[in-house]
Amino acid sequence: MSQNERINIAVLTSGGDAPGMNAAVRAVVRTALTRGVDAYAIMDGYRGMIEGGDNIRKMDWESVGGILQLGGTVIGTARCDEFRTREGRRKAAHSLIQNDIDRLVVIGGNGSLTGANIFRQEWPDLLSELVDQEVISQEAAQAHPNLFIVGLAGSIDNDMFGTDMTIGADTALHRITEAIDALSSTAASHNRTFVVEVMGRHCGYLALMGGIATGADWVLIPENPPEEEDWEGEMCRALKSGREVGRQHSIVVIAEGAHDRFGKPITSEYTKQVLEERLGEEVRITILGHVQRGGAPSAFDRYLGTVQGYSAVEDLLKSKPDQEPQLVGIRQHGVVRSSLMECVAQTQEVARVIQAQDFETALRMRGGSFAESYRIFRTILRSHPNPPETGQRRLRLAIMHAGGLSPGMNTAVRAAVRLGMDKGHTLLAIRRGFHGLIDGDISELGWMSVSGWVSKGGAGLGTSRHIPAGRDFYSIAKNLESYEVDGLLIIGGWAGYQGAYQLFKRRNDYPSFNIPIICLPASIDNNLPGSELSIGADTALNNIVTNVDKIKQSAVASRRCFVVEVMGRDCGYLALLSGLATGAEKAYLPEEEITLAELQRDAADLIAGFKGGKRLGLMIRNEKAGGLYDITFMSTLFEQDGGGLFDVRQAILGHIQQGGSPSPFDRIQATRLASQSIEFLLSEVDKPVLAAAAIGLKGGEIQFTSIYDFPRLIEPGFQRAKEQWWLKLRPIAATMDQTPGAE
C-alpha cells in the first residue's frame, strides 16, 4: 500500500467524561486493527489534536488491554477554547496531516460533536491555508482531500437525539440509585427528609428515572415544572401525607436544571428551606455531583461502547466524500445511524423550548416513554390511591410469580398493585407460584403493603417452578372461582409461560379459566418468547461483570486462566453479553456446537498469548454449553495443554447471579411493563373473547404476543425462544477476541 493509499483512523474523547468511553475506544482500536487499518488515539481531546506530537499515539492490540472495567477515559479529555478558533482548528488539521489521519471517531457531547462537524466543513480550506503557509505540501493536502467523521454520544445526561441511550447514562443511573438506596436507610433511622440533587441541566432523565428506580417521594425536572403556582405547598402536602400513613423517610430528587413554570431556578437549598419551614422536619441535602461520572462502567455501558465503536469503524471504512457525517446510536437493541447535525440541532432545540417555557413540547420531544414514565411516577409516589369512581365495576386482579427467582419481581408487583388500586380495583396476592394457586394461598394486598419493594431483591410473594398438571387444574379453577378473580398477572419465567398456556388450553373444560391472563417476562436467562429483554437479566449481567472484574484482578497476580460458568440454561445471552462486557477471549454458548478440536484450538490460542507475555486468560461458558465437555473437562484440557505455562482455575458463579437489589434498568422496565399489564387486563375484561398474552419489549416498543403462539415461538426441546436478537453480536465478540494480546 502506498503512502497516499494508507487509511488511518483516530479516536478522541472530548468534553465531560462518561463511563463506557473506554469500551468505545477499545472497540475502535481493535476493530480497526482487525480490518488492517492503523489506529491512533488523540490524547486529551481537541487540545491534544492541536498540540500534536506525542498527543497523537499509534495504538496496538495491547494498548487497549485491561481498560474495559475502568471509569473515565484512559486517553483523556479536556475542554479546549482554542479549538473554537479557526487558528486552533488549522493547527489541529496540521497535526492530523502529519500522521496521515483523515478519519475520526469523536466520542463526546453536543459541543464536541458540533465542533467536529465545523472542523469537517472547514477541512479543505484549512489544508489550503496550510499549503499557502508552506506548512504542508500540496501532495499531502491532495492525499487527504476530505475529513470523515463519525460521532458517538458520550454523555451521562442521556440528552442526545438519535439514540435511545448515550454512553455513560446507565452507569450514572447506577450511581444515583446506589446513593439513594444507601441514603434511604439512614433517613429512615432518623425520620429525615433528604433532598438529592443530580446532574441534568436541560434534561431530567437522571432525576426522573432515578426517582422511579428508588421510590422517591417527589421529583423536579426541567421538562415539566410543577403546574401549580404554589408547588411548594403541593410537595409538602404529598410528603406529609406519606408520613401520616407510616413512611419513615422522604426523598426529593432534583435535577440541577430544575425550575418553576416562570423560569425561576429551583435549588436544593431552597427546597430544603421550604420543607423545614412548612413541615418542621430535619432536612439534609446531598449533591451527588461528579460521583455520577465515576467508577466502573455498568455492563450496559460496556456493551454500548463496544457495539458503537465497532460500528463507527465499519462506517468510516465505507464513507464517501459527499456523505453527511453520522451519529452512531442505539435503538431497539440495534445500531442506528442518523444525521449528526440533525441530532445536534434537535438536542439544542429541546433546551430552547424549555427556555421558552413551552413545557408540553419539551416533554413530547423527549419521547413517549419519557412522558409515560412521568405519569406512572406521579401515581405510584402517592401515599394512598384515588377513590373508586361512583358506580364503577371493581375488578379483582390477582398477581403471582412462577419460575426461577429474578431481581425486579418485587418492583413489578409494587407498580401493579398501586396502579391497579389507583383505578379503583382490588389486588390479590397468590403466594408460592402455582402451588399457592392450587392450595388457595391467596390474600388481598394494600397500598402500603408493597412500600419499599421497589429496591428489594428476591420475591416477596414467593415463587416456584411447578407447572400445573392433572388434578391441579380442578383446584386452580375452584380457587379462581372462590376468590372471584377477574384477571391474572403472572410475573415470571418459563414455568409461568407454560402454566399460562396450560390454563389457556383448558378454557373449555374450566369456565373460571376464561379470564384475561398476562405474562410479564422476569427471568435472568432472558430466554422468553415475545420479549427481547426479561426483567432480571440486566441485574444478573451486572452481578456477573462485577464478580468477573474481581476474578480478573486475582488472576493477574499470577499467570492464570479462569473458566467462569454462568447461568442461562438453554440460552447463551448471559454468557455472550458478559463476555463482551468483561473482555473474555471466548464465550461458549448452548446455541453452538462445541467440539474437542475447537477446544484444542482455544488452548493453542491461550498458549500463544501467554508465550507472548499475557498474564491473564478468561473464558466464559454457559452452564449447559458443551454437553459432556463441562467446566471441569475444559479446565483440565487447558491446563494439560498449557504444560505449566499457566495454571487454570474454574469459577461457577451460581445463585449470586440472582441476588442483590435489582439494577435501575430492571426497576424501570418492571414498572413500565407492570403498568401496561394492568392496562391490558382492564381493557380485556369486558371483551367477548378474553385474551391470554405475554407482554414484552420488541423493537424498542411494548408489544403483546398471544399465549396461543407459545409453542410456535420456542425452540423444540429447549427452554429458549426461536428468535434471539443478541446472536447477531457474535461477529463483534469475535472481533474483540484478544488473540494477539492481553486483557
XYZ file of C-alpha atoms in Angstrom:
743
model
C 0.000 0.000 0.000
C 1.449 3.347 -0.985
C 1.705 6.352 1.301
C -1.263 8.012 -0.384
C -3.437 4.917 -0.045
C -2.946 4.432 3.677
C -6.054 4.578 5.837
C -5.546 5.751 9.384
C -8.338 6.140 11.917
C -8.081 8.200 15.089
C -10.337 8.240 18.123
C -10.724 11.013 20.672
C -12.873 11.698 23.719
C -13.945 15.261 24.333
C -15.964 17.264 26.835
C -17.153 15.660 30.049
C -16.014 12.100 30.632
C -18.600 9.317 30.684
C -18.263 5.711 31.891
C -18.119 3.412 28.886
C -15.886 5.675 26.797
C -13.015 3.224 27.315
C -15.110 0.408 25.882
C -15.704 2.531 22.783
C -12.009 3.419 22.449
C -11.071 -0.254 22.795
C -13.620 -1.275 20.175
C -12.449 1.385 17.703
C -8.808 0.360 18.041
C -9.368 -3.391 17.856
C -11.875 -3.211 15.017
C -9.506 -1.016 13.009
C -6.571 -3.357 13.611
C -8.672 -6.381 12.684
C -9.576 -4.650 9.399
C -5.913 -3.978 8.643
C -6.131 -0.249 9.383
C -3.785 1.738 11.632
C -5.448 3.129 14.745
C -4.444 6.253 16.642
C -5.606 7.741 19.920
C -5.643 11.506 20.341
C -4.865 12.292 23.960
C -6.851 14.953 25.838
C -9.409 15.601 23.131
C -9.145 18.607 20.846
C -6.352 20.081 22.930
C -4.186 17.075 22.138
C -5.132 17.337 18.474
C -3.966 20.952 18.380
C -0.711 20.251 20.225
C 0.040 17.141 18.163
C 3.329 15.328 18.702
C 3.134 12.654 21.386
C -0.515 13.503 21.942
C -1.356 11.511 18.809
C -0.305 7.945 19.539
C -0.325 4.895 17.347
C -2.149 2.082 19.122
C -1.670 -1.665 19.075
C -3.752 -4.517 20.468
C -2.193 -4.328 23.919
C -2.648 -0.543 24.124
C -6.318 -1.015 24.963
C -5.990 -4.163 27.080
C -7.424 -4.036 30.581
C -9.416 -0.817 30.127
C -12.987 -2.135 29.812
C -13.630 -2.015 33.548
C -12.064 1.407 34.078
C -14.148 4.530 34.539
C -13.390 7.819 32.847
C -11.366 7.802 29.638
C -7.800 6.492 29.533
C -6.951 8.725 26.573
C -8.009 11.822 28.481
C -10.432 14.601 27.720
C -10.327 18.363 28.013
C -12.408 21.372 27.169
C -10.492 23.378 24.589
C -11.345 27.007 23.845
C -8.584 27.211 21.231
C -10.391 24.687 19.028
C -13.277 27.154 18.828
C -10.989 29.448 16.801
C -10.025 28.942 13.167
C -6.356 29.173 14.087
C -6.808 26.334 16.565
C -8.572 24.169 14.016
C -5.821 24.887 11.482
C -3.241 23.594 13.977
C -5.397 20.521 14.549
C -5.571 19.867 10.800
C -1.784 20.115 10.595
C -1.408 17.536 13.380
C -3.698 15.091 11.602
C -1.966 15.529 8.231
C 1.396 14.848 9.878
C 0.027 11.445 10.875
C -1.880 10.778 7.623
C -5.174 10.782 9.510
C -8.389 11.787 7.770
C -10.918 9.618 9.586
C -12.098 10.445 13.108
C -14.306 8.816 15.709
C -15.381 11.590 18.076
C -16.854 10.497 21.408
C -18.485 13.328 23.308
C -21.496 15.504 23.864
C -23.310 18.208 21.971
C -20.496 20.744 21.830
C -17.808 18.233 20.922
C -19.823 16.821 18.028
C -20.746 20.298 16.770
C -17.063 21.254 16.788
C -16.202 18.110 14.844
C -18.677 18.985 12.104
C -17.366 22.547 11.789
C -13.854 21.099 11.527
C -15.011 18.735 8.766
C -16.659 21.545 6.802
C -13.550 23.747 7.002
C -11.089 20.929 6.268
C -10.369 21.692 2.557
C -9.871 25.405 3.276
C -7.705 24.683 6.315
C -5.437 22.481 4.211
C -5.245 25.169 1.510
C -4.153 27.680 4.138
C -1.516 25.260 5.435
C -0.221 24.782 1.871
C -0.124 28.562 1.326
C 1.821 28.926 4.573
C 4.180 26.171 3.358
C 3.443 24.142 6.477
C 2.378 21.094 4.453
C 2.984 20.085 0.861
C 0.425 20.162 -1.921
C 0.823 16.392 -2.234
C -0.086 15.888 1.424
C -3.203 18.013 1.015
C -4.230 16.141 -2.122
C -3.767 12.801 -0.369
C -6.403 13.777 2.210
C -8.977 15.967 0.442
C -11.778 15.103 2.872
C -12.203 14.580 6.587
C -14.575 11.767 7.523
C -16.268 11.848 10.908
C -18.479 9.519 12.903
C -19.851 10.695 16.240
C -20.682 8.670 19.343
C -22.768 10.347 22.028
C -20.927 10.202 25.336
C -22.968 11.992 27.987
C -24.324 10.884 31.346
C -27.356 13.172 30.872
C -28.835 10.971 28.095
C -29.851 14.131 26.279
C -28.831 13.371 22.680
C -31.316 12.746 19.889
C -30.589 9.859 17.541
C -30.013 7.260 20.238
C -32.087 5.685 22.994
C -29.144 5.817 25.389
C -25.913 7.772 25.470
C -22.667 6.245 26.689
C -22.458 6.761 30.455
C -26.122 7.373 31.283
C -26.797 3.859 32.576
C -23.749 3.947 34.855
C -24.741 7.368 36.189
C -28.169 5.946 36.963
C -26.467 3.110 38.856
C -24.549 5.650 40.965
C -27.711 7.633 41.707
C -29.692 4.529 42.597
C -26.943 3.155 44.834
C -26.626 6.507 46.607
C -30.353 6.967 47.220
C -30.737 3.338 48.341
C -27.974 3.987 50.879
C -29.448 7.321 51.968
C -32.867 5.752 52.498
C -31.684 3.608 55.404
C -30.068 6.471 57.296
C -33.020 8.743 56.504
C -35.454 6.158 57.900
C -33.373 5.766 61.062
C -33.825 9.451 61.872
C -37.219 10.058 60.209
C -35.489 12.564 57.953
C -36.092 14.023 54.549
C -33.255 14.081 52.032
C -33.055 16.413 49.052
C -30.856 14.750 46.433
C -29.521 16.826 43.543
C -28.452 15.010 40.386
C -26.957 16.184 37.110
C -29.023 17.299 34.134
C -29.006 20.981 33.170
C -31.534 20.649 30.356
C -32.566 17.014 30.715
C -34.444 15.385 33.573
C -33.713 11.797 32.551
C -31.454 11.003 35.509
C -33.770 12.671 38.020
C -36.958 11.048 36.721
C -35.557 7.561 36.206
C -33.631 7.784 39.454
C -36.875 8.734 41.195
C -38.754 5.793 39.677
C -35.921 3.367 40.454
C -35.682 4.360 44.120
C -39.295 5.076 45.014
C -38.624 8.766 45.619
C -41.454 10.872 47.004
C -41.041 13.855 44.670
C -39.084 14.709 41.532
C -38.371 18.071 39.911
C -37.214 18.092 36.262
C -36.629 20.851 33.669
C -39.045 19.432 31.054
C -42.133 19.534 33.258
C -42.013 22.031 36.130
C -44.778 21.908 38.755
C -48.062 23.110 37.276
C -49.308 24.753 40.458
C -48.124 28.233 41.338
C -47.827 27.055 44.940
C -45.877 23.921 44.005
C -44.150 24.084 47.342
C -47.474 23.528 49.101
C -48.367 20.574 46.892
C -44.986 18.951 47.530
C -45.243 19.433 51.281
C -48.773 18.013 51.392
C -47.627 14.922 49.496
C -44.704 14.327 51.849
C -46.822 14.955 54.947
C -49.448 12.518 53.705
C -46.747 9.883 53.324
C -45.628 10.343 56.915
C -49.208 10.028 58.130
C -49.539 6.549 56.620
C -46.270 5.333 58.091
C -43.425 6.316 55.791
C -40.292 6.742 57.879
C -38.425 8.969 55.468
C -38.865 11.116 52.376
C -36.660 11.558 49.315
C -36.913 14.524 46.936
C -34.847 14.259 43.736
C -33.961 17.469 41.891
C -32.284 17.832 38.513
C -29.657 20.584 38.636
C -31.563 22.433 35.900
C -34.963 22.320 37.641
C -37.059 25.493 37.653
C -40.648 26.598 38.101
C -43.060 27.475 35.282
C -41.796 31.039 35.228
C -38.182 30.034 34.708
C -37.065 30.672 38.282
C -34.460 28.070 39.322
C -35.483 25.578 41.992
C -32.367 24.890 44.026
C -31.770 22.143 46.548
C -31.106 24.778 49.214
C -34.449 26.479 48.570
C -36.262 23.144 48.619
C -34.632 22.271 51.963
C -35.689 25.612 53.396
C -39.307 25.141 52.265
C -39.535 21.638 53.727
C -38.040 22.649 57.052
C -40.285 25.684 57.423
C -43.547 24.034 56.370
C -43.100 20.518 57.743
C -40.879 21.196 60.735
C -38.620 18.270 59.817
C -34.904 17.726 59.682
C -33.842 18.000 56.060
C -30.451 17.120 54.625
C -29.039 17.943 51.189
C -26.915 15.512 49.199
C -25.470 16.829 45.937
C -24.157 13.772 44.136
C -22.025 15.783 41.727
C -19.178 14.069 39.913
C -19.656 10.760 41.697
C -22.244 10.174 38.957
C -19.454 10.144 36.367
C -17.088 7.925 38.314
C -16.407 4.281 38.936
C -16.503 1.184 36.790
C -18.995 1.340 33.911
C -22.116 -0.786 34.060
C -22.484 -3.877 31.896
C -24.773 -1.978 29.533
C -22.338 0.905 29.021
C -19.546 -1.552 28.240
C -21.803 -3.263 25.710
C -22.985 0.073 24.286
C -19.483 1.480 23.869
C -18.310 -1.756 22.255
C -21.043 -2.124 19.633
C -20.971 1.582 18.765
C -17.176 1.711 18.493
C -17.222 -1.350 16.235
C -19.922 0.171 14.018
C -18.151 3.545 13.852
C -15.079 1.957 12.259
C -17.199 -0.031 9.814
C -18.923 3.210 8.791
C -15.676 5.150 8.382
C -14.238 2.485 6.107
C -17.289 2.804 3.844
C -17.586 6.608 3.974
C -17.850 8.596 0.747
C -16.760 12.236 0.248
C -20.294 13.530 -0.274
C -21.704 11.664 2.711
C -23.072 13.635 5.634
C -21.383 12.856 8.975
C -23.297 10.306 11.022
C -24.103 9.796 14.667
C -23.976 6.123 15.588
C -26.614 5.382 18.201
C -28.638 2.503 19.520
C -32.342 1.944 19.103
C -34.408 -1.199 19.558
C -31.225 -3.063 20.569
C -29.766 -2.370 17.144
C -27.195 0.128 15.938
C -28.711 3.055 14.029
C -27.207 5.890 12.015
C -28.598 9.404 11.956
C -27.510 12.733 10.545
C -25.066 14.081 13.114
C -26.105 17.708 12.763
C -29.825 16.940 12.738
C -29.370 15.150 16.058
C -27.357 18.053 17.461
C -29.974 20.559 16.260
C -32.820 18.561 17.835
C -30.923 18.312 21.108
C -30.336 22.064 21.174
C -33.990 22.659 20.282
C -35.194 20.975 23.480
C -33.086 23.351 25.558
C -34.508 26.287 23.587
C -38.089 25.062 24.046
C -37.568 24.712 27.799
C -36.126 28.221 27.968
C -39.196 29.467 26.065
C -41.350 27.753 28.739
C -43.089 25.534 26.187
C -43.022 22.563 28.527
C -45.645 20.488 26.736
C -43.487 20.454 23.611
C -40.352 19.715 25.645
C -41.974 16.685 27.261
C -43.237 15.466 23.887
C -39.791 15.848 22.301
C -38.308 13.567 24.952
C -40.431 10.722 23.562
C -43.498 8.772 24.554
C -41.772 6.543 27.115
C -40.425 9.592 28.988
C -43.910 11.116 29.323
C -45.388 7.727 30.232
C -42.738 7.237 32.917
C -43.534 10.643 34.389
C -47.242 9.792 34.535
C -46.547 6.450 36.223
C -44.249 8.089 38.751
C -46.870 10.668 39.684
C -49.268 7.826 40.525
C -47.064 5.436 42.480
C -45.435 8.143 44.623
C -48.724 8.864 46.379
C -49.448 7.671 49.908
C -52.909 6.343 49.023
C -54.917 5.591 45.861
C -57.597 7.735 44.324
C -61.084 6.667 45.459
C -63.078 4.488 43.023
C -65.403 6.291 40.660
C -69.070 6.234 41.565
C -70.756 3.146 40.159
C -67.622 1.678 38.571
C -67.117 -2.073 38.407
C -64.398 -3.000 40.876
C -62.389 -5.879 39.482
C -60.403 -8.423 41.460
C -56.994 -8.825 39.839
C -54.557 -11.476 41.060
C -50.752 -11.342 40.893
C -48.380 -14.284 41.171
C -44.872 -15.425 40.290
C -43.803 -18.609 38.546
C -40.379 -19.807 37.514
C -36.947 -19.053 38.922
C -36.249 -16.039 41.092
C -35.483 -12.887 39.127
C -34.472 -9.470 40.533
C -37.179 -6.910 39.776
C -40.129 -9.155 40.621
C -40.928 -7.107 43.730
C -40.652 -3.879 41.749
C -43.204 -5.144 39.236
C -45.605 -6.236 41.996
C -45.385 -2.825 43.670
C -46.180 -0.989 40.451
C -49.030 -3.342 39.516
C -50.637 -3.108 42.957
C -50.533 0.675 43.140
C -51.561 1.339 39.565
C -54.410 -1.172 39.818
C -55.648 0.167 43.153
C -55.439 3.733 41.862
C -58.012 2.776 39.234
C -60.350 1.520 41.942
C -59.709 -2.224 41.774
C -58.805 -4.898 44.320
C -55.418 -6.606 44.025
C -54.854 -10.142 45.280
C -51.556 -11.871 46.058
C -51.121 -15.527 45.105
C -48.140 -16.778 47.088
C -45.650 -19.549 46.222
C -46.415 -19.572 42.497
C -48.801 -22.184 41.134
C -48.541 -24.061 44.449
C -50.325 -21.131 46.079
C -52.970 -21.009 43.359
C -53.589 -24.740 43.834
C -53.676 -24.526 47.655
C -55.666 -21.286 47.860
C -52.830 -19.263 49.410
C -54.434 -16.009 48.274
C -54.878 -12.715 50.148
C -55.690 -9.083 49.466
C -52.902 -6.545 49.046
C -52.940 -2.962 50.305
C -51.293 0.225 49.043
C -48.657 0.303 51.780
C -48.145 -3.470 51.848
C -45.722 -3.029 48.938
C -43.958 0.026 50.370
C -40.202 -0.265 49.921
C -40.475 -3.088 47.395
C -39.047 -1.023 44.538
C -35.454 -1.772 45.577
C -35.850 -5.185 47.193
C -34.325 -8.241 45.592
C -35.982 -11.619 45.838
C -39.710 -12.232 45.512
C -41.957 -11.154 48.376
C -44.843 -13.253 47.075
C -42.659 -16.332 46.713
C -42.207 -18.350 43.552
C -41.794 -21.921 42.326
C -41.049 -23.752 39.092
C -44.093 -26.019 39.431
C -46.213 -26.243 36.263
C -49.828 -27.333 36.856
C -50.866 -30.770 35.633
C -53.576 -33.372 36.229
C -55.801 -32.632 39.238
C -54.074 -29.273 39.759
C -56.439 -27.706 37.236
C -59.531 -28.581 39.254
C -58.051 -26.934 42.368
C -56.973 -23.868 40.400
C -60.423 -23.500 38.835
C -62.079 -23.814 42.233
C -59.852 -21.143 43.803
C -60.194 -18.714 40.904
C -63.952 -19.035 41.249
C -63.932 -18.887 45.050
C -61.833 -15.709 45.143
C -63.764 -14.207 42.195
C -60.604 -13.491 40.215
C -61.333 -11.317 37.158
C -57.814 -11.196 35.727
C -54.419 -12.804 36.319
C -50.935 -11.282 36.090
C -48.100 -13.835 36.097
C -44.693 -12.248 36.672
C -42.107 -14.888 35.958
C -40.194 -17.101 33.600
C -40.545 -20.328 31.643
C -42.818 -22.038 34.190
C -45.123 -19.015 34.202
C -45.483 -19.020 30.430
C -46.023 -22.783 30.293
C -48.545 -22.593 33.117
C -50.459 -19.785 31.410
C -50.527 -21.822 28.197
C -51.930 -24.843 30.051
C -54.708 -22.719 31.585
C -55.480 -21.191 28.190
C -55.740 -24.647 26.555
C -58.276 -25.826 29.152
C -60.737 -22.946 28.981
C -63.413 -25.191 27.502
C -63.077 -27.577 30.453
C -62.908 -24.950 33.214
C -65.033 -21.796 32.735
C -63.152 -19.933 35.506
C -60.022 -20.042 33.309
C -61.836 -17.764 30.863
C -60.322 -14.586 32.295
C -57.704 -12.262 30.796
C -54.197 -13.525 31.572
C -50.985 -11.594 31.045
C -47.420 -12.897 31.468
C -44.718 -10.373 32.367
C -41.209 -11.656 31.469
C -38.995 -11.984 34.549
C -36.067 -14.343 34.048
C -32.341 -13.811 34.382
C -31.895 -16.262 31.482
C -33.556 -13.829 29.024
C -34.954 -16.832 27.172
C -38.647 -15.955 26.839
C -40.518 -15.502 23.544
C -42.235 -12.213 22.830
C -39.651 -10.003 24.517
C -36.097 -9.035 23.675
C -35.291 -8.454 27.339
C -36.614 -10.011 30.531
C -36.727 -8.376 33.946
C -33.727 -9.542 35.969
C -31.338 -10.215 33.093
C -29.654 -6.815 33.423
C -29.139 -7.321 37.161
C -27.682 -10.786 36.575
C -25.383 -9.393 33.896
C -24.101 -6.698 36.251
C -23.594 -9.281 39.000
C -21.521 -11.383 36.600
C -19.468 -8.426 35.375
C -18.739 -7.175 38.900
C -17.540 -10.592 40.036
C -15.527 -11.309 36.897
C -13.754 -7.956 37.338
C -12.627 -9.190 40.771
C -11.638 -12.578 39.395
C -9.513 -10.868 36.727
C -7.696 -8.838 39.382
C -6.795 -12.002 41.267
C -5.664 -13.756 38.099
C -3.264 -11.014 37.008
C -1.173 -11.626 40.129
C -0.048 -14.934 38.587
C -0.128 -16.351 35.081
C -3.601 -17.810 35.191
C -6.621 -18.597 33.048
C -10.090 -18.572 34.568
C -13.002 -20.545 33.164
C -16.147 -18.867 34.504
C -19.528 -20.590 34.331
C -22.715 -18.523 34.265
C -26.408 -19.367 34.294
C -28.808 -19.251 31.366
C -29.974 -22.858 30.939
C -30.508 -23.309 27.181
C -29.921 -19.614 26.384
C -26.449 -18.120 25.966
C -27.439 -14.476 26.492
C -25.613 -14.064 29.809
C -22.512 -15.832 28.517
C -22.158 -13.787 25.320
C -23.034 -10.398 26.824
C -20.840 -10.903 29.881
C -18.038 -11.997 27.561
C -18.387 -8.746 25.613
C -18.521 -6.688 28.816
C -15.523 -8.309 30.518
C -13.178 -8.813 27.584
C -13.284 -12.609 27.605
C -11.338 -14.474 24.931
C -14.228 -16.804 24.298
C -17.869 -17.271 25.250
C -19.250 -20.793 24.929
C -22.964 -20.869 24.102
C -25.529 -23.698 24.160
C -26.752 -22.494 20.751
C -23.419 -23.518 19.204
C -21.881 -26.967 18.965
C -18.586 -27.258 20.809
C -16.084 -29.820 19.539
C -12.904 -31.190 21.037
C -10.958 -29.771 18.093
C -12.336 -26.295 18.836
C -11.320 -26.547 22.493
C -7.828 -27.606 21.438
C -7.597 -24.567 19.141
C -8.664 -22.352 22.038
C -5.973 -23.944 24.206
C -3.411 -23.237 21.470
C -4.513 -19.584 21.363
C -4.078 -19.350 25.138
C -0.595 -20.849 24.903
C 0.387 -18.372 22.163
C -0.945 -15.473 24.217
C 0.887 -16.445 27.400
C 4.099 -17.020 25.455
C 3.620 -13.514 24.060
C 3.593 -12.028 27.552
C -0.022 -12.045 28.668
C -0.741 -12.797 32.320
C -4.473 -13.454 32.223
C -6.854 -15.642 30.284
C -10.638 -15.557 30.600
C -13.172 -17.980 29.166
C -16.886 -17.724 29.929
C -19.230 -20.666 29.438
C -22.959 -21.116 29.758
C -23.899 -23.802 32.290
C -25.244 -26.101 29.541
C -22.730 -25.328 26.794
C -20.603 -28.176 25.505
C -22.605 -31.120 26.788
C -20.081 -33.618 28.161
C -17.346 -31.012 27.793
C -18.227 -29.454 31.138
C -16.280 -26.842 33.084
C -14.051 -29.449 34.719
C -13.174 -31.001 31.360
C -12.416 -27.600 29.805
C -10.253 -26.503 32.726
C -8.320 -29.772 32.748
C -7.771 -29.640 28.978
C -6.480 -26.056 29.024
C -4.127 -26.744 31.938
C -2.862 -30.014 30.483
C -2.162 -28.479 27.070
C -0.618 -25.430 28.741
C 2.168 -27.629 30.063
C 2.877 -25.465 33.102
C 2.962 -22.203 31.142
C -0.097 -21.064 33.098
C -2.459 -22.571 35.611
C -6.236 -22.795 35.241
C -8.962 -22.131 37.785
C -12.699 -22.521 37.447
C -15.378 -20.282 38.950
C -19.042 -21.263 38.965
C -20.876 -18.063 39.884
C -24.128 -19.854 40.716
C -27.006 -18.175 42.519
C -25.090 -14.967 43.167
C -26.415 -14.009 39.727
C -29.988 -13.959 41.096
C -29.163 -11.972 44.220
C -28.923 -8.366 45.290
C -31.044 -5.341 44.550
C -32.374 -5.061 41.005
C -30.487 -2.768 38.647
C -32.005 0.613 37.691
C -32.899 -0.734 34.241
C -34.753 -3.706 35.713
C -36.620 -1.479 38.166
C -37.678 0.969 35.467
C -38.719 -1.678 32.940
C -40.538 -3.697 35.602
C -42.538 -0.577 36.449
C -43.353 0.195 32.800
C -44.333 -3.379 31.948
C -46.451 -3.725 35.089
C -48.307 -0.533 34.178
C -49.091 -1.793 30.685
C -50.037 -5.231 32.048
C -52.682 -3.713 34.313
C -53.993 -1.660 31.391
C -54.175 -4.858 29.320
C -56.231 -6.709 31.940
C -58.632 -3.786 32.318
C -59.090 -3.413 28.560
C -59.717 -7.142 28.001
C -62.092 -7.952 30.838
C -65.301 -6.947 29.034
C -64.445 -8.390 25.617
C -66.407 -11.405 24.323
C -63.194 -13.386 23.782
C -60.740 -12.833 26.613
C -57.077 -12.780 25.647
C -54.140 -14.551 27.218
C -50.912 -12.851 26.230
C -47.303 -12.118 27.080
C -46.111 -8.532 27.307
C -42.616 -7.670 26.189
C -40.136 -5.230 24.713
C -39.798 -5.760 20.963
C -38.275 -3.299 18.582
C -37.961 -0.795 21.416
C -41.728 -0.791 21.938
C -44.027 -2.576 24.365
C -45.905 -5.287 22.462
C -48.226 -8.189 23.256
C -47.914 -11.765 21.985
C -50.716 -14.314 22.263
C -50.023 -17.226 24.617
C -51.658 -19.380 21.939
C -48.461 -18.902 19.891
C -46.145 -20.008 22.722
C -45.316 -23.484 21.267
C -44.634 -21.983 17.837
C -42.229 -19.349 19.194
C -39.942 -21.634 21.177
C -37.097 -23.904 20.109
C -38.365 -27.501 20.323
C -36.680 -29.388 23.153
C -35.016 -26.293 24.622
C -36.010 -23.560 27.051
C -35.391 -20.642 24.700
C -37.110 -18.591 22.028
C -36.560 -19.302 18.338
C -35.651 -15.697 17.601
C -32.800 -14.308 19.703
C -31.670 -10.833 18.638
C -28.416 -10.923 20.584
C -26.934 -13.733 18.449
C -26.093 -11.100 15.833
C -23.493 -9.759 18.284
C -21.268 -12.802 17.738
C -19.197 -11.165 14.945
C -18.473 -8.226 17.257
C -17.425 -10.596 20.032
C -15.173 -12.423 17.570
C -13.557 -9.127 16.526
C -12.880 -8.208 20.146
C -11.345 -11.645 20.881
C -7.887 -10.892 22.136
C -5.895 -13.328 20.095
C -2.650 -11.339 19.978
C -2.756 -9.500 23.292
C -3.705 -9.370 26.922
C -6.737 -8.050 28.676
